[in-house]
Every structure is written in C-alpha cells, then in structure tokens.
Short mmCIF file of C-alpha atoms in Angstrom, two decimals:
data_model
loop_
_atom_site.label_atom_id
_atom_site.label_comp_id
_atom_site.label_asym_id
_atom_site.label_seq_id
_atom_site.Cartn_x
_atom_site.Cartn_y
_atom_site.Cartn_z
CA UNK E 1 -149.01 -68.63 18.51
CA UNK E 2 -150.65 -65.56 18.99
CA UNK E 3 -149.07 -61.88 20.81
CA UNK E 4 -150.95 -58.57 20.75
CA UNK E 5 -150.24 -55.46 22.98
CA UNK E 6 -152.74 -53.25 24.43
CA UNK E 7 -152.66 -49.80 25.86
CA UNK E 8 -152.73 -50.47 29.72
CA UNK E 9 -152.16 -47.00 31.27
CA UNK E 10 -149.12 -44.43 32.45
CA UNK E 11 -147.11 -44.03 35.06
CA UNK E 12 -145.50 -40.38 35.35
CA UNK E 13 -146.36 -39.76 32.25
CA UNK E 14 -144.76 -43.03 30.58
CA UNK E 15 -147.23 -45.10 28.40
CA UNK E 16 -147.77 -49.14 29.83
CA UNK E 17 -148.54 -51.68 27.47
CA UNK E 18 -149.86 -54.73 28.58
CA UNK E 19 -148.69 -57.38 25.75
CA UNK E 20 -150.45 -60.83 25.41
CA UNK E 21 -149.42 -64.39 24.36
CA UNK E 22 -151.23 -67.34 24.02
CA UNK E 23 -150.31 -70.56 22.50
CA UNK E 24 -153.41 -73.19 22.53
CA UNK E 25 -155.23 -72.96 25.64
CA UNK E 26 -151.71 -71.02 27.79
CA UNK E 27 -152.50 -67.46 27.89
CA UNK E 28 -149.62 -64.76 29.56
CA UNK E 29 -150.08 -61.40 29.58
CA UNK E 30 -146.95 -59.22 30.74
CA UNK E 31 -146.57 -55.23 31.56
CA UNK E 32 -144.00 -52.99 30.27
CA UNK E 33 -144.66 -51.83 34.03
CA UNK E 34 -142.02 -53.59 35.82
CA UNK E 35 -142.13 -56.28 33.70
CA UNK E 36 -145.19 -58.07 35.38
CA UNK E 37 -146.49 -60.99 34.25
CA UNK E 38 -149.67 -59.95 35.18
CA UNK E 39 -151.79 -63.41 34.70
CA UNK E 40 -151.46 -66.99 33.63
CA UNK E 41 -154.42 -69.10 32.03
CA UNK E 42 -154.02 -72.89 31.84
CA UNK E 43 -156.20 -75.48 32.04
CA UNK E 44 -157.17 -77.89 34.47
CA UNK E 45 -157.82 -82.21 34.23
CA UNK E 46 -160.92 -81.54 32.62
CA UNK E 47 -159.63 -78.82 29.96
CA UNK E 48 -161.18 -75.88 31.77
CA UNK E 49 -159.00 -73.00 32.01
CA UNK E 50 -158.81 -70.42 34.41
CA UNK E 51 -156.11 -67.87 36.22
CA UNK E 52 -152.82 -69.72 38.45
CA UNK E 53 -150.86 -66.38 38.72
CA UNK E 54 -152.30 -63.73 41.32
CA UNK E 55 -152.77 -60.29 40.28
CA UNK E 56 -154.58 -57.23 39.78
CA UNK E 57 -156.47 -56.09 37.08
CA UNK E 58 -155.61 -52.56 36.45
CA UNK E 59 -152.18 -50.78 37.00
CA UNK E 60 -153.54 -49.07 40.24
CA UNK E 61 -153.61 -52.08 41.82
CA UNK E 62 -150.00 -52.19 41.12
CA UNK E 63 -149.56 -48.72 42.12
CA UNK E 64 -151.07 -49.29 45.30
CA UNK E 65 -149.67 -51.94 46.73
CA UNK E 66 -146.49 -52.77 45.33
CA UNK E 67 -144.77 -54.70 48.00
CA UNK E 68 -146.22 -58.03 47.44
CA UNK E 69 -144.51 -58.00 44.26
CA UNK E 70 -147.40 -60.05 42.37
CA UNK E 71 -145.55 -60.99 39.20
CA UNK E 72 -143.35 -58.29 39.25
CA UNK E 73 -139.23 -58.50 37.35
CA UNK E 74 -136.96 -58.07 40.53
CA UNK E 75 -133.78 -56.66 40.42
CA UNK E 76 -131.01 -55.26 40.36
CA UNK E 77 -130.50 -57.77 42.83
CA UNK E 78 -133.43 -60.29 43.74
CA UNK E 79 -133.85 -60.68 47.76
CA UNK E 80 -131.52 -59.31 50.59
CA UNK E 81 -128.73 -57.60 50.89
CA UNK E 82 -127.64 -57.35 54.16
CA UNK E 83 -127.32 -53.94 56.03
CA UNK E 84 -127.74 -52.36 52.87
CA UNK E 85 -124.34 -52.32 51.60
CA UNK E 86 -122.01 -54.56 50.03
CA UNK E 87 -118.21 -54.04 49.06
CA UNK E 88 -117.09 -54.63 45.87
CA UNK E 89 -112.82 -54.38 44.68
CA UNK E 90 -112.39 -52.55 47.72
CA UNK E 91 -114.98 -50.39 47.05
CA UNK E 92 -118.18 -49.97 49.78
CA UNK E 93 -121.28 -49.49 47.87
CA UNK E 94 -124.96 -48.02 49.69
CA UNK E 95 -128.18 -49.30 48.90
CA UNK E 96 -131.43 -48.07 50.48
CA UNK E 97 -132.47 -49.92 53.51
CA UNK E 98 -136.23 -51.17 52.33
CA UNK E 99 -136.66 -54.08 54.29
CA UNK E 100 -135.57 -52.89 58.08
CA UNK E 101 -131.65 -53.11 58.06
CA UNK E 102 -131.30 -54.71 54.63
CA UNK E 103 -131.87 -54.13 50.91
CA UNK E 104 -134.72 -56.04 49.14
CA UNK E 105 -135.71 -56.85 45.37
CA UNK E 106 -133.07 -53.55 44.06
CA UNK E 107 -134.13 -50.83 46.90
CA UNK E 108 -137.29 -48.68 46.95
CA UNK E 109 -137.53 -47.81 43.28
CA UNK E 110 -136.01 -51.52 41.80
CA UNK E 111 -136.78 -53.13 38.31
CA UNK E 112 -140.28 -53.52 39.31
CA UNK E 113 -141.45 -49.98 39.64
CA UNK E 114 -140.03 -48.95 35.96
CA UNK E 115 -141.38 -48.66 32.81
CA UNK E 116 -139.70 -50.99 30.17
CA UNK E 117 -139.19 -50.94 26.50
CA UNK E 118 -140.98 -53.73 24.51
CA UNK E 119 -140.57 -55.23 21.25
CA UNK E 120 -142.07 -58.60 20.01
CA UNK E 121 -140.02 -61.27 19.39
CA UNK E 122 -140.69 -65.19 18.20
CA UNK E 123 -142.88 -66.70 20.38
CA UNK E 124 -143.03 -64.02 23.08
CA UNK E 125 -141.84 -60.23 24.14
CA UNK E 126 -138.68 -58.75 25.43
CA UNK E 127 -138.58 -56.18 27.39
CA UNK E 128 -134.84 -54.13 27.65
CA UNK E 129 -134.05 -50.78 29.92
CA UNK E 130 -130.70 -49.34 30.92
CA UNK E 131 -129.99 -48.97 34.38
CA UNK E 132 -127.75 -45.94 34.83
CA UNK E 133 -124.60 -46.24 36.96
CA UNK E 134 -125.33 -45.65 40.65
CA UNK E 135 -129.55 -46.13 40.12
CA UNK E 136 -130.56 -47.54 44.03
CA UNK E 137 -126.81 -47.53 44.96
CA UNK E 138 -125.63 -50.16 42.62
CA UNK E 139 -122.08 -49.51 40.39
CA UNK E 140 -122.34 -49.46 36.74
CA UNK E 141 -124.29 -48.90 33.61
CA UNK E 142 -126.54 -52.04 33.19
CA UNK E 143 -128.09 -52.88 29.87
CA UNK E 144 -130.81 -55.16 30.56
CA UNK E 145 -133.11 -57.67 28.77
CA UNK E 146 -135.87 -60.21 29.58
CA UNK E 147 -137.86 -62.00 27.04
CA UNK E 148 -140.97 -64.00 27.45
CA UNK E 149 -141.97 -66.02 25.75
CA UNK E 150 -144.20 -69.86 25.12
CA UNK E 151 -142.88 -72.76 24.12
CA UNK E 152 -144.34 -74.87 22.05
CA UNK E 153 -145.97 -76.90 24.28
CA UNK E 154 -146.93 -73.54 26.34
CA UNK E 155 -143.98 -72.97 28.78
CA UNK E 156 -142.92 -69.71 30.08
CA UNK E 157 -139.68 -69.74 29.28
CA UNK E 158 -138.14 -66.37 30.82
CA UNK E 159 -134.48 -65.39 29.81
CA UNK E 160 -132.54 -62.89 31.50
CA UNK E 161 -129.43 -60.80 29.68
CA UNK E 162 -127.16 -58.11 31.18
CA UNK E 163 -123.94 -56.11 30.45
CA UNK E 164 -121.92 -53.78 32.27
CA UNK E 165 -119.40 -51.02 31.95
CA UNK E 166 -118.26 -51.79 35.46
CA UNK E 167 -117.92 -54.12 37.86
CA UNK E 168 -120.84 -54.75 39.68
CA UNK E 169 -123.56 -57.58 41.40
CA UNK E 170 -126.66 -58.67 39.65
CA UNK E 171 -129.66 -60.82 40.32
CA UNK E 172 -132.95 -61.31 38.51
CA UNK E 173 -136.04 -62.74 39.09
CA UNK E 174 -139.34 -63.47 38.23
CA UNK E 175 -142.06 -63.04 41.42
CA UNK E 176 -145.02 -64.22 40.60
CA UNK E 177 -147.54 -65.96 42.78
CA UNK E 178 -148.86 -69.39 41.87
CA UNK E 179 -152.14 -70.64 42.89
CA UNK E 180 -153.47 -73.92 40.46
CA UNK E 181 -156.46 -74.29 42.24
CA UNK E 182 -158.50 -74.78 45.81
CA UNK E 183 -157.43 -76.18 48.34
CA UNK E 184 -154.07 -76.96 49.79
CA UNK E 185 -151.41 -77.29 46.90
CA UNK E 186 -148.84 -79.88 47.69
CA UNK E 187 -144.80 -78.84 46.87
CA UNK E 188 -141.55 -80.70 45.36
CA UNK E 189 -138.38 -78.90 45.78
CA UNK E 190 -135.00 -80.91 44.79
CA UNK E 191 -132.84 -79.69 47.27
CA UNK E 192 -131.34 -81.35 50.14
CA UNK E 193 -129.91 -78.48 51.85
CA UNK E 194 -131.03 -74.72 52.51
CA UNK E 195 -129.57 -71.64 53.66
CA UNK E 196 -130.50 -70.65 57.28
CA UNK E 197 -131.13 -67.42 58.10
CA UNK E 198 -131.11 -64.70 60.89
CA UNK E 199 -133.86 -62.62 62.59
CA UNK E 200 -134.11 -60.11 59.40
CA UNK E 201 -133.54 -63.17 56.82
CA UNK E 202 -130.11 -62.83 55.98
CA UNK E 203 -128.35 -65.65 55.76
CA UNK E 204 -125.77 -67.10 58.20
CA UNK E 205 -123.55 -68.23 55.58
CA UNK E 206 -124.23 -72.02 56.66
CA UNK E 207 -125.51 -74.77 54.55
CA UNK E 208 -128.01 -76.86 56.60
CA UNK E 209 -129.60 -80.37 55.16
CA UNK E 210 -133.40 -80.49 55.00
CA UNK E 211 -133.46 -84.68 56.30
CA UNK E 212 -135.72 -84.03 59.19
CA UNK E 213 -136.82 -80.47 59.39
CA UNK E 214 -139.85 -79.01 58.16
CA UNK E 215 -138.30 -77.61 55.06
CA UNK E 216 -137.56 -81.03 53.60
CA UNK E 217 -140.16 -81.23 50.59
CA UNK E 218 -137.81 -83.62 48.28
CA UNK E 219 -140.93 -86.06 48.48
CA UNK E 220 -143.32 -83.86 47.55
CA UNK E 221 -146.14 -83.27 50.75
CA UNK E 222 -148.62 -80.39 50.85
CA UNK E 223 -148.00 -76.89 52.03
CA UNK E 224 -149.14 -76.47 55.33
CA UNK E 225 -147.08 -73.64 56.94
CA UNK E 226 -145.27 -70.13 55.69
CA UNK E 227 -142.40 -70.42 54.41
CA UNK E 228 -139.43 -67.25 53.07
CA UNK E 229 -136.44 -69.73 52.69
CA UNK E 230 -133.72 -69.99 50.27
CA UNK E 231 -133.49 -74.05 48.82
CA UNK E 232 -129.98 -75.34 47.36
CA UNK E 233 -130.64 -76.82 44.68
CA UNK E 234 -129.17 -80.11 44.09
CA UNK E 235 -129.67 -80.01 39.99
CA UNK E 236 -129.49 -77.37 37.28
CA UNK E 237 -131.88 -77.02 34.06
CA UNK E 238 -134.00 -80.02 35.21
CA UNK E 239 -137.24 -80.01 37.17
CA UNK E 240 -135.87 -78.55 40.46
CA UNK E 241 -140.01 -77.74 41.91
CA UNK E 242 -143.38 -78.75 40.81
CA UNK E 243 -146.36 -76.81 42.19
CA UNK E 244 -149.16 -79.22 42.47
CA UNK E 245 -153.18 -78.40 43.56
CA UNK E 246 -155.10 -81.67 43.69
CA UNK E 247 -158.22 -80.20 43.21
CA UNK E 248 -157.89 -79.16 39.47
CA UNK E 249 -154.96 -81.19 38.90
CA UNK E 250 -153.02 -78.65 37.45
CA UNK E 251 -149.31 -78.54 38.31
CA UNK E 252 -146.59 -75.76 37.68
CA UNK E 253 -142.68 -77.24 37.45
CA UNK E 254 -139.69 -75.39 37.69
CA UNK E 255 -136.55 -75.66 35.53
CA UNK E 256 -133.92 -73.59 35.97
CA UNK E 257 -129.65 -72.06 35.85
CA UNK E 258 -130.13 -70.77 39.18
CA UNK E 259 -128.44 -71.83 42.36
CA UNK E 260 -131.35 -71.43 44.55
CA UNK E 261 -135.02 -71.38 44.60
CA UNK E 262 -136.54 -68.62 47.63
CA UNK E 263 -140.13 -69.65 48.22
CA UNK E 264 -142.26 -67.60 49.52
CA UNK E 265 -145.63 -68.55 50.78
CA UNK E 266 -147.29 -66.39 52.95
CA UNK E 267 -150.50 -67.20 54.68
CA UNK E 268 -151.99 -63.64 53.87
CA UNK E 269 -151.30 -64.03 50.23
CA UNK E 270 -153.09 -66.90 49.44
CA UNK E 271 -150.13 -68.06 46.43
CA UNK E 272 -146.61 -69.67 46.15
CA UNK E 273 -143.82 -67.34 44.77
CA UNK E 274 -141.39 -69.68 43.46
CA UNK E 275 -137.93 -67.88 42.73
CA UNK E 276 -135.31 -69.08 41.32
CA UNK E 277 -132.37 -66.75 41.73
CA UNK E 278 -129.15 -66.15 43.48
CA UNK E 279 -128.56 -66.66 47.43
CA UNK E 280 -129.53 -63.81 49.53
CA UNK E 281 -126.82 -61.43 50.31
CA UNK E 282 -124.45 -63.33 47.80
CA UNK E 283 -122.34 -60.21 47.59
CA UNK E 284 -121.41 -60.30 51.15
CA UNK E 285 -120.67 -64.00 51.58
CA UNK E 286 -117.76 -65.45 49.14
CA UNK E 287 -118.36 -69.28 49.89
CA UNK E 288 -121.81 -68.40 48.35
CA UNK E 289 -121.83 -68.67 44.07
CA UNK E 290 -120.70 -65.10 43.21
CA UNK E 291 -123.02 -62.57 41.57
CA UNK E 292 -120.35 -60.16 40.48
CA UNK E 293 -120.90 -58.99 36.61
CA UNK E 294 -117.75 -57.37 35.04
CA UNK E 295 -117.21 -55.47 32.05
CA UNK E 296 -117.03 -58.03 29.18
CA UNK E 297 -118.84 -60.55 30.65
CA UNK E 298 -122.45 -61.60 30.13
CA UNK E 299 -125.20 -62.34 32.83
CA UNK E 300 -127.62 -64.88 31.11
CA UNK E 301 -130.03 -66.58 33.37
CA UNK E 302 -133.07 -68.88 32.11
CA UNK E 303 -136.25 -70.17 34.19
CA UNK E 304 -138.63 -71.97 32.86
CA UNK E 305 -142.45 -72.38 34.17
CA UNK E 306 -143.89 -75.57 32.50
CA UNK E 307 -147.52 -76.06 33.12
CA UNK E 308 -149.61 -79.33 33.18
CA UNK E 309 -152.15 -81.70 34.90
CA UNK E 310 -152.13 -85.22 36.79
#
C-alpha cells in the first residue's frame, strides 16, 4: 500500500491537495476539493490498466463546470429536496432552490465546492470539515468525516461519519462516474421496486415494482437508455449493483448501508453515477427511512466500490 499527497492548486486562497493511493495495480487519487475522487485505475482481462472514473485533470476543470458532479462528496443532503424546504420538530427550514423548485446535492455551495481537511490514515485518507449551523439552510453544527481508503484486495471502501449539536437531516454520497470500458456497459441492480417520481424528480411517495418496466435490471441487461431513478434496494451490505463493460471485462460492484441506489446515466456524459444514498426528499415523506440526525446520535454510512474482471 502506497498514499502520497501532492500540491493540486487553491481555491480562494485555500491550498488543494490531491492525495494518492494505490494498492497493486488499483490506483485512487482524491481532492481535498470537495472531496473528489478524481480518477480510478484498474485493470482490465488482460492486466492492462487504465482510467473507469470520469474526470478532469486540473482543478479548473472542476471550477468550471461543477454541475456534473464528476466524483464529487455530496451533501449535506445527497439529491432532492423538494421545493426547497423541509420541516423539521415543527420547525420550517429554507434551502436554496438549485435545481428549478427543489434543492439538489446541499444547495449552490454543498460539500462539493469546499475545501476539506486531510490527514492519512491506514490504508487510505480522511477528509473532516465542520459545517456551521445554518450553512445552505440546513440546522445545526455538523462535524463531518469521510475516509478513503483500499482494501486489501483494492476496494474503495468509503465511510461516512457525522455529529450534530442539533437536530437536523443528513445524506452523503459519493458521485462519481463509472465508465470500464467501450462500448455499451451492461447493469445489475438488486432491487425489485423503485421510487417514481414527478416532473422535477421528486418523488411521489409510492413504491412501484420494476417486473415489467424498463427499470427492471435484477437480471443484469445492458444500458441502453438514460436513466435519474432512485432503486429500493432489496439487500443491505451485499452486492446490491455490478457495473459491467464487456469489452475490457472489467466490472465495478456495489456494496452498501444505504436504502437506495440513484443512478444516473446520462447520454451526454458518457458514465454511470452509481449512488448509494438516502431517498430523495426523505425529509418530507415519513413512510420513507428517516434521515433526521440528532444530538447524540451518530450518522455512519459505508459504500464500498469493489473492482474486477469476467
């Protein structure tokens, strides 16, 4: 196991560092810049490696066109809120309206467009940052941590830690984009229902069953059209996705202690964001798993990209 860190620019006067791990032939490199995982290295059938995570290679990049959110660490709270508010013990919180009507990935300035602290830990990095009570709208002082790190047969194991000094709602992600090679890349989700949605992708608060829609990819079948849903997953911890390209034969699998996996594959992008997270607008629908944090209480969330061929 090997982790350096490299000088990788400023923002508003803040040093980046661009930190680097690599365990046999998996390399990661992640920014203190929103916590980016800027690129993954694996290899293919044939032992080659080369990049499955899209990004750019300079912080500009970043700069410039942040909405894709190529690798980026997503929160306060990870997708849509709807209208841009939520009400919490009686108590009607504001968040800026980003995405048309509704909240998205935090609100204009979220997790992703701040600098993080770093430190190096075994087998990886963790970033930490305190989010000040009221920062995009949301209640509380949060004291946040994510550490990446390999495993020692090269997974990406991501954990995600927060505290509060009052109540609020919390959701992390990862959002990076996965692309294991040319060619269509053929998708596995384990999850026999998913969470329709309206006209600005919030959901309805219904649970509908994949079993004869488009969105049913419990087989396994390649990705043919754009997809921004929210999957229910039927399993926790175990392999709830795998990411396949038959071309290289590389595959990306999901495990996960989320609730739901958003993907995101738009035909513009060229990738496959695989989230796992909370439902959208969770703090707005109570017969969805709750997303309320408390004083006292720890928010500890694990995700886990494990890379291989076939």
């Amino acid at each position: 196991m090997r982790i350096t860190s490299e000088p990788f620019g400023s923002v508003d006067g803040t040093d980046v560092t661009r930190w680097t791990l690599q365990r046999g032939a998996v390399r990661v490199r992640v920014l203190t810049y929103g916590g980016i995982v800027q690129s993954v290295e694996t290899p293919d059938r044939d032992g080659v490696p080369d990049g499955v995570a899209l990004g750019f290679p300079d912080l500009e990049g970043y700069l410039k066109r942040p909405e894709p959110y190529f690798g980026a660490l997503v929160g306060r709270y990870a997708n849509r809120i709807a209208g841009g508010a939520f009400t919490l013990d009686g108590a009607v919180h504001r968040l800026p309206r980003n995405d048309g009507p509704n909240c998205l990935h935090g609100g204009e300035r979220g997790f992703d467009k701040r600098v993080w602290g770093a430190e190096e830990v075994e087998s990886g990095v963790r970033l930490s940052r305190v989010s000040p009570d009221g920062e995009e709208g949301f209640p509380g002082r949060l004291e946040v941590s994510v550490t990446y790190a390999l495993d020692a047969d090269g997974a990406l194991r991501i954990g995600y830690r927060a505290e509060t000094d009052a109540p609020t709602v919390v959701a992390l992600t990862n959002h990076s984009y996965w692309q294991l090679g040319d060619g269509l890349q053929e998708l596995r989700v384990a999850a026999s229902r998913f969470t329709p949605t309206d006209g600005t992708g919030i959901p309805t608060g219904a649970f509908a069953e994949v079993a004869g829609t488009e969105l049913d990819f419990r087989a396994g079948r390649p990705l043919t059209i754009p997809l921004d849903h929210n999957f229910v997953l039927d399993g926790e911890g175990s392999a709830v996705a795998e990411l396949y390209a038959p071309g290289s034969g590389r595959t990306v699998t999901v495990e996960t202690t989320e609730p739901g996996l958003q993907v995101y594959a738009g035909p513009e992008l060229g990738g496959v964001a695989l989230e796992a997270q909370a439902f959208p607008d969770s703090p707005n629908r109570p017969e969805f798993p709750s997303t309320v944090l408390r004083p006292g209480e720890v928010y500890d969330s694990t995700t886990v990209f494990r890379f291989g061929t076939r």
